[in-house]
mmCIF file of C-alpha atoms in Angstrom:
data_model
loop_
_atom_site.group_PDB
_atom_site.id
_atom_site.type_symbol
_atom_site.label_atom_id
_atom_site.label_comp_id
_atom_site.label_asym_id
_atom_site.label_seq_id
_atom_site.Cartn_x
_atom_site.Cartn_y
_atom_site.Cartn_z
ATOM 1 C CA GLN A 6 -31.259 -36.780 5.301
ATOM 2 C CA SER A 7 -29.143 -39.930 4.904
ATOM 3 C CA VAL A 8 -29.591 -42.918 7.202
ATOM 4 C CA LEU A 9 -25.823 -43.160 7.701
ATOM 5 C CA THR A 10 -23.866 -40.091 8.847
ATOM 6 C CA GLN A 11 -20.566 -39.056 7.295
ATOM 7 C CA PRO A 12 -18.587 -35.798 7.594
ATOM 8 C CA PRO A 13 -19.122 -33.613 4.502
ATOM 9 C CA SER A 14 -15.395 -33.177 3.925
ATOM 10 C CA VAL A 15 -11.925 -34.120 5.121
ATOM 11 C CA SER A 16 -8.528 -32.935 3.944
ATOM 12 C CA ALA A 17 -4.841 -33.579 4.435
ATOM 13 C CA ALA A 18 -1.508 -32.990 2.735
ATOM 14 C CA PRO A 19 0.004 -35.468 0.256
ATOM 15 C CA GLY A 20 1.501 -38.474 2.000
ATOM 16 C CA GLN A 21 -0.614 -38.004 5.104
ATOM 17 C CA LYS A 22 -3.503 -40.099 6.389
ATOM 18 C CA VAL A 23 -7.200 -39.309 6.420
ATOM 19 C CA THR A 24 -10.028 -41.163 8.068
ATOM 20 C CA ILE A 25 -13.710 -40.979 7.196
ATOM 21 C CA SER A 26 -16.300 -41.997 9.738
ATOM 22 C CA CYS A 27 -19.687 -43.547 9.036
ATOM 23 C CA SER A 28 -22.173 -43.664 11.866
ATOM 24 C CA GLY A 29 -25.332 -45.748 11.887
ATOM 25 C CA SER A 30 -27.495 -47.740 14.261
ATOM 26 C CA SER A 31 -28.250 -51.267 15.431
ATOM 27 C CA SER A 32 -30.624 -51.783 12.488
ATOM 28 C CA ASN A 33 -27.895 -51.223 9.907
ATOM 29 C CA ILE A 34 -24.169 -51.053 10.670
ATOM 30 C CA GLY A 35 -24.648 -52.653 14.061
ATOM 31 C CA HIS A 36 -25.717 -55.962 12.504
ATOM 32 C CA ASN A 37 -24.442 -55.847 8.933
ATOM 33 C CA TYR A 38 -21.238 -55.529 6.956
ATOM 34 C CA VAL A 39 -20.203 -52.151 5.554
ATOM 35 C CA SER A 40 -18.995 -51.274 2.071
ATOM 36 C CA TRP A 41 -17.231 -48.166 0.841
ATOM 37 C CA TYR A 42 -17.431 -46.591 -2.613
ATOM 38 C CA GLN A 43 -15.228 -44.059 -4.390
ATOM 39 C CA GLN A 44 -16.664 -41.631 -6.936
ATOM 40 C CA PHE A 45 -14.707 -39.237 -9.114
ATOM 41 C CA PRO A 46 -16.523 -36.241 -10.679
ATOM 42 C CA GLY A 47 -18.525 -37.269 -13.709
ATOM 43 C CA ALA A 48 -17.896 -40.988 -13.174
ATOM 44 C CA ALA A 49 -19.799 -43.917 -11.731
ATOM 45 C CA PRO A 50 -18.948 -44.999 -8.187
ATOM 46 C CA LYS A 51 -16.586 -47.932 -7.661
ATOM 47 C CA LEU A 52 -16.469 -50.499 -4.874
ATOM 48 C CA LEU A 53 -13.478 -49.788 -2.642
ATOM 49 C CA ILE A 54 -14.076 -51.914 0.466
ATOM 50 C CA TYR A 55 -16.625 -54.653 1.184
ATOM 51 C CA ASP A 56 -17.515 -56.751 4.223
ATOM 52 C CA ASN A 57 -16.035 -54.051 6.493
ATOM 53 C CA ASP A 58 -12.400 -54.556 5.609
ATOM 54 C CA LYS A 59 -11.940 -56.519 2.375
ATOM 55 C CA ARG A 60 -10.497 -54.963 -0.784
ATOM 56 C CA PRO A 61 -11.582 -56.030 -4.279
ATOM 57 C CA SER A 62 -8.819 -57.008 -6.646
ATOM 58 C CA GLY A 63 -6.864 -53.970 -7.829
ATOM 59 C CA ILE A 64 -7.576 -51.729 -4.843
ATOM 60 C CA PRO A 65 -4.290 -50.634 -3.222
ATOM 61 C CA ASP A 66 -3.680 -51.468 0.434
ATOM 62 C CA ARG A 67 -3.473 -47.745 1.181
ATOM 63 C CA PHE A 68 -7.234 -48.047 1.537
ATOM 64 C CA SER A 69 -8.500 -49.899 4.607
ATOM 65 C CA GLY A 70 -11.799 -50.300 6.404
ATOM 66 C CA SER A 71 -12.846 -51.155 9.921
ATOM 67 C CA LYS A 72 -16.010 -51.412 11.974
ATOM 68 C CA SER A 73 -16.813 -51.130 15.640
ATOM 69 C CA GLY A 74 -20.342 -51.387 16.951
ATOM 70 C CA ALA A 75 -22.613 -49.171 14.881
ATOM 71 C CA SER A 76 -19.802 -47.171 13.266
ATOM 72 C CA ALA A 77 -17.323 -47.791 10.485
ATOM 73 C CA THR A 78 -14.191 -46.051 9.312
ATOM 74 C CA LEU A 79 -12.361 -45.760 6.008
ATOM 75 C CA ALA A 80 -8.679 -44.880 6.203
ATOM 76 C CA ILE A 81 -6.516 -43.673 3.354
ATOM 77 C CA THR A 82 -2.783 -43.626 4.003
ATOM 78 C CA GLY A 83 -0.064 -42.135 1.810
ATOM 79 C CA LEU A 84 -2.608 -39.678 0.432
ATOM 80 C CA GLN A 85 -2.199 -38.829 -3.264
ATOM 81 C CA THR A 86 -3.733 -36.098 -5.411
ATOM 82 C CA GLY A 87 -5.445 -38.866 -7.365
ATOM 83 C CA ASP A 88 -7.417 -39.785 -4.234
ATOM 84 C CA GLU A 89 -9.452 -36.582 -4.439
ATOM 85 C CA ALA A 90 -12.994 -37.894 -4.796
ATOM 86 C CA ASP A 91 -16.249 -38.438 -2.953
ATOM 87 C CA TYR A 92 -16.468 -41.458 -0.680
ATOM 88 C CA TYR A 93 -19.671 -43.171 0.421
ATOM 89 C CA CYS A 94 -20.368 -45.840 3.007
ATOM 90 C CA GLY A 95 -23.215 -48.271 2.507
ATOM 91 C CA THR A 96 -24.858 -51.211 4.186
ATOM 92 C CA TRP A 97 -28.166 -53.071 4.587
ATOM 93 C CA ASP A 98 -30.836 -51.813 6.957
ATOM 94 C CA ARG A 99 -32.998 -54.437 8.663
ATOM 95 C CA SER A 100 -35.801 -52.037 9.538
ATOM 96 C CA LEU A 101 -36.036 -50.483 6.083
ATOM 97 C CA ARG A 102 -35.392 -53.868 4.436
ATOM 98 C CA GLY A 103 -33.138 -52.254 1.909
ATOM 99 C CA GLY A 104 -29.764 -50.721 1.242
ATOM 100 C CA VAL A 105 -28.707 -47.393 2.734
ATOM 101 C CA PHE A 106 -25.862 -44.974 2.056
ATOM 102 C CA GLY A 107 -24.094 -42.217 3.903
ATOM 103 C CA GLY A 108 -24.313 -38.685 2.563
ATOM 104 C CA GLY A 109 -20.793 -38.833 1.161
ATOM 105 C CA THR A 110 -17.465 -37.271 2.133
ATOM 106 C CA LYS A 111 -15.337 -35.156 -0.163
ATOM 107 C CA VAL A 112 -11.610 -35.803 0.247
ATOM 108 C CA THR A 113 -9.329 -32.883 -0.608
ATOM 109 C CA VAL A 114 -5.561 -33.157 -0.895
ATOM 110 C CA LEU A 115 -4.029 -29.879 0.245
ATOM 111 C CA GLU B 16 -15.003 -58.919 -18.402
ATOM 112 C CA VAL B 17 -17.949 -58.466 -16.083
ATOM 113 C CA GLN B 18 -19.883 -55.355 -17.014
ATOM 114 C CA LEU B 19 -23.222 -53.596 -16.993
ATOM 115 C CA VAL B 20 -24.025 -51.354 -19.948
ATOM 116 C CA GLN B 21 -26.891 -48.907 -19.634
ATOM 117 C CA SER B 22 -29.021 -47.173 -22.212
ATOM 118 C CA GLY B 23 -28.320 -43.597 -23.233
ATOM 119 C CA ALA B 24 -29.361 -40.244 -21.823
ATOM 120 C CA GLU B 25 -33.007 -39.247 -21.993
ATOM 121 C CA VAL B 26 -34.765 -35.873 -22.085
ATOM 122 C CA LYS B 27 -38.477 -36.053 -21.331
ATOM 123 C CA LYS B 28 -41.403 -33.812 -20.438
ATOM 124 C CA PRO B 29 -43.399 -34.103 -17.201
ATOM 125 C CA GLY B 30 -46.115 -36.719 -17.503
ATOM 126 C CA GLU B 31 -44.294 -38.770 -20.145
ATOM 127 C CA SER B 32 -43.345 -42.419 -19.660
ATOM 128 C CA LEU B 33 -39.830 -43.848 -19.794
ATOM 129 C CA LYS B 34 -38.057 -47.200 -19.669
ATOM 130 C CA ILE B 35 -34.276 -47.413 -19.228
ATOM 131 C CA SER B 36 -32.200 -50.561 -19.575
ATOM 132 C CA CYS B 37 -29.137 -52.272 -18.158
ATOM 133 C CA LYS B 38 -27.477 -55.181 -19.971
ATOM 134 C CA GLY B 39 -25.205 -57.541 -18.092
ATOM 135 C CA SER B 40 -22.373 -59.570 -19.594
ATOM 136 C CA GLY B 41 -19.427 -61.660 -18.499
ATOM 137 C CA TYR B 42 -21.215 -63.452 -15.670
ATOM 138 C CA SER B 43 -24.303 -65.553 -14.936
ATOM 139 C CA PHE B 44 -26.974 -62.852 -15.086
ATOM 140 C CA THR B 45 -29.672 -64.866 -13.328
ATOM 141 C CA ASN B 46 -27.556 -65.593 -10.250
ATOM 142 C CA TYR B 47 -26.992 -62.044 -8.983
ATOM 143 C CA TRP B 48 -29.350 -59.311 -7.802
ATOM 144 C CA ILE B 49 -29.522 -56.183 -9.950
ATOM 145 C CA GLY B 50 -30.014 -52.942 -8.055
ATOM 146 C CA TRP B 51 -30.775 -49.362 -9.041
ATOM 147 C CA VAL B 52 -29.195 -46.300 -7.424
ATOM 148 C CA ARG B 53 -30.284 -42.696 -7.947
ATOM 149 C CA GLN B 54 -28.052 -39.653 -7.788
ATOM 150 C CA MET B 55 -29.842 -36.329 -8.041
ATOM 151 C CA PRO B 56 -27.866 -33.324 -9.321
ATOM 152 C CA GLY B 57 -25.118 -32.442 -6.873
ATOM 153 C CA LYS B 58 -26.384 -34.964 -4.306
ATOM 154 C CA GLY B 59 -25.386 -38.305 -2.846
ATOM 155 C CA LEU B 60 -26.333 -41.877 -3.649
ATOM 156 C CA GLU B 61 -29.819 -43.226 -2.955
ATOM 157 C CA TRP B 62 -30.659 -46.950 -3.003
ATOM 158 C CA MET B 63 -33.883 -47.489 -4.945
ATOM 159 C CA GLY B 64 -34.425 -51.230 -4.984
ATOM 160 C CA ILE B 65 -33.337 -54.595 -6.315
ATOM 161 C CA ILE B 66 -34.579 -57.377 -8.550
ATOM 162 C CA TYR B 67 -33.412 -60.985 -8.773
ATOM 163 C CA PRO B 68 -33.337 -62.050 -12.423
ATOM 164 C CA GLY B 69 -33.653 -65.721 -11.487
ATOM 165 C CA ASP B 70 -37.248 -65.358 -10.305
ATOM 166 C CA SER B 71 -38.034 -61.597 -10.660
ATOM 167 C CA ASP B 72 -38.287 -61.198 -6.873
ATOM 168 C CA THR B 73 -38.316 -57.406 -6.370
ATOM 169 C CA ARG B 74 -37.800 -55.175 -3.351
ATOM 170 C CA TYR B 75 -38.299 -51.415 -3.397
ATOM 171 C CA SER B 76 -37.107 -48.714 -1.030
ATOM 172 C CA PRO B 77 -40.101 -47.357 0.939
ATOM 173 C CA SER B 78 -39.453 -43.900 -0.523
ATOM 174 C CA ILE B 79 -39.495 -45.252 -4.085
ATOM 175 C CA GLN B 80 -42.336 -47.780 -3.831
ATOM 176 C CA GLY B 81 -45.030 -47.048 -6.404
ATOM 177 C CA GLN B 82 -42.957 -44.513 -8.334
ATOM 178 C CA VAL B 83 -41.054 -46.934 -10.585
ATOM 179 C CA THR B 84 -41.316 -50.513 -11.803
ATOM 180 C CA MET B 85 -38.307 -52.802 -12.087
ATOM 181 C CA SER B 86 -38.281 -55.783 -14.440
ATOM 182 C CA VAL B 87 -35.946 -58.164 -16.252
ATOM 183 C CA GLU B 88 -35.759 -60.024 -19.534
ATOM 184 C CA THR B 89 -33.440 -62.941 -18.863
ATOM 185 C CA SER B 90 -33.300 -64.079 -22.504
ATOM 186 C CA ILE B 91 -31.208 -60.992 -23.268
ATOM 187 C CA ASN B 92 -29.612 -60.491 -19.823
ATOM 188 C CA THR B 93 -31.267 -57.115 -19.429
ATOM 189 C CA ALA B 94 -32.863 -55.308 -16.501
ATOM 190 C CA TYR B 95 -35.236 -52.386 -16.837
ATOM 191 C CA MET B 96 -36.644 -49.579 -14.744
ATOM 192 C CA GLN B 97 -39.675 -47.668 -15.917
ATOM 193 C CA TRP B 98 -41.825 -44.683 -15.031
ATOM 194 C CA SER B 99 -45.430 -44.245 -16.153
ATOM 195 C CA SER B 100 -45.569 -40.503 -15.488
ATOM 196 C CA LEU B 101 -42.345 -38.593 -14.978
ATOM 197 C CA LYS B 102 -41.956 -35.580 -12.707
ATOM 198 C CA ALA B 103 -39.305 -32.881 -12.725
ATOM 199 C CA SER B 104 -38.019 -34.341 -9.447
ATOM 200 C CA ASP B 105 -37.099 -37.565 -11.321
ATOM 201 C CA THR B 106 -34.218 -35.660 -12.937
ATOM 202 C CA ALA B 107 -31.111 -37.607 -11.901
ATOM 203 C CA ILE B 108 -28.433 -40.066 -12.925
ATOM 204 C CA TYR B 109 -29.593 -43.659 -12.501
ATOM 205 C CA TYR B 110 -27.026 -46.405 -12.014
ATOM 206 C CA CYS B 111 -27.691 -50.094 -12.269
ATOM 207 C CA VAL B 112 -25.478 -52.253 -10.100
ATOM 208 C CA ARG B 113 -24.722 -55.898 -9.515
ATOM 209 C CA GLU B 114 -25.586 -56.325 -5.871
ATOM 210 C CA ARG B 115 -24.051 -59.150 -3.887
ATOM 211 C CA ILE B 116 -26.447 -59.989 -1.085
ATOM 212 C CA SER B 117 -26.195 -62.599 1.614
ATOM 213 C CA THR B 118 -26.886 -62.718 5.328
ATOM 214 C CA GLY B 119 -25.627 -59.488 6.828
ATOM 215 C CA THR B 120 -24.067 -58.111 3.704
ATOM 216 C CA ASN B 121 -24.827 -56.252 0.536
ATOM 217 C CA SER B 122 -22.094 -54.849 -1.647
ATOM 218 C CA LEU B 123 -22.457 -53.247 -5.057
ATOM 219 C CA ASP B 124 -19.501 -54.716 -6.892
ATOM 220 C CA VAL B 125 -20.210 -53.816 -10.503
ATOM 221 C CA TRP B 126 -21.668 -50.490 -11.654
ATOM 222 C CA GLY B 127 -23.147 -49.438 -14.960
ATOM 223 C CA GLN B 128 -21.967 -46.178 -16.494
ATOM 224 C CA GLY B 129 -25.191 -44.418 -15.508
ATOM 225 C CA THR B 130 -28.187 -43.101 -17.444
ATOM 226 C CA THR B 131 -28.915 -39.386 -17.165
ATOM 227 C CA VAL B 132 -32.623 -38.615 -17.126
ATOM 228 C CA THR B 133 -33.724 -35.008 -17.515
ATOM 229 C CA VAL B 134 -37.374 -34.112 -17.041
ATOM 230 C CA SER B 135 -38.258 -30.574 -18.063
ATOM 231 C CA SER B 136 -41.126 -28.781 -19.704
#
């Protein structure tokens, strides 16, 4: 059971928008920044969003992050077949004194 | 180019010991935390712990504490994780990561390619 809660899967047609939620508590998301990671099958994860809404160099602006209270959201606009992957949220947990992840969300392009 | 390169896949028997490595390059190795992340077959990511190469300060996840030992050898910019007695449940892919930590934030901005560990009799 993951500390952060994500939907197992989301889907949409090419060109559409999907959002992935990440729900936590006051000991993690509520007081810390959130990161998002993208993982393709058979590959290592990659940092997609950090500090709630910042994109590392090279990440297209179709990917955006936001946070409100103890929840965060990743949005992907202009969905492409190449976006099919697993997406994970992550943050620091004050109570556990360590990092925590969501269970991951599989994005499917219909 | 900033990168982390991990040691190759391992196949071990229950009860055997193992040490895997992660070599950093392209940045100041002693100035960034190195973390380890586990991914069991078909499962999600699990944060295991971190070590600061500058002074070997180490923090373990409560669920991992006592099961592994993290260490570094700064002369060769390499981090290690070791087991003294493997179990079948240690079968997983292990990623080392460069972890950027400051007040209120931790982001894993560089990932190694992963080391697959298989434990089977």
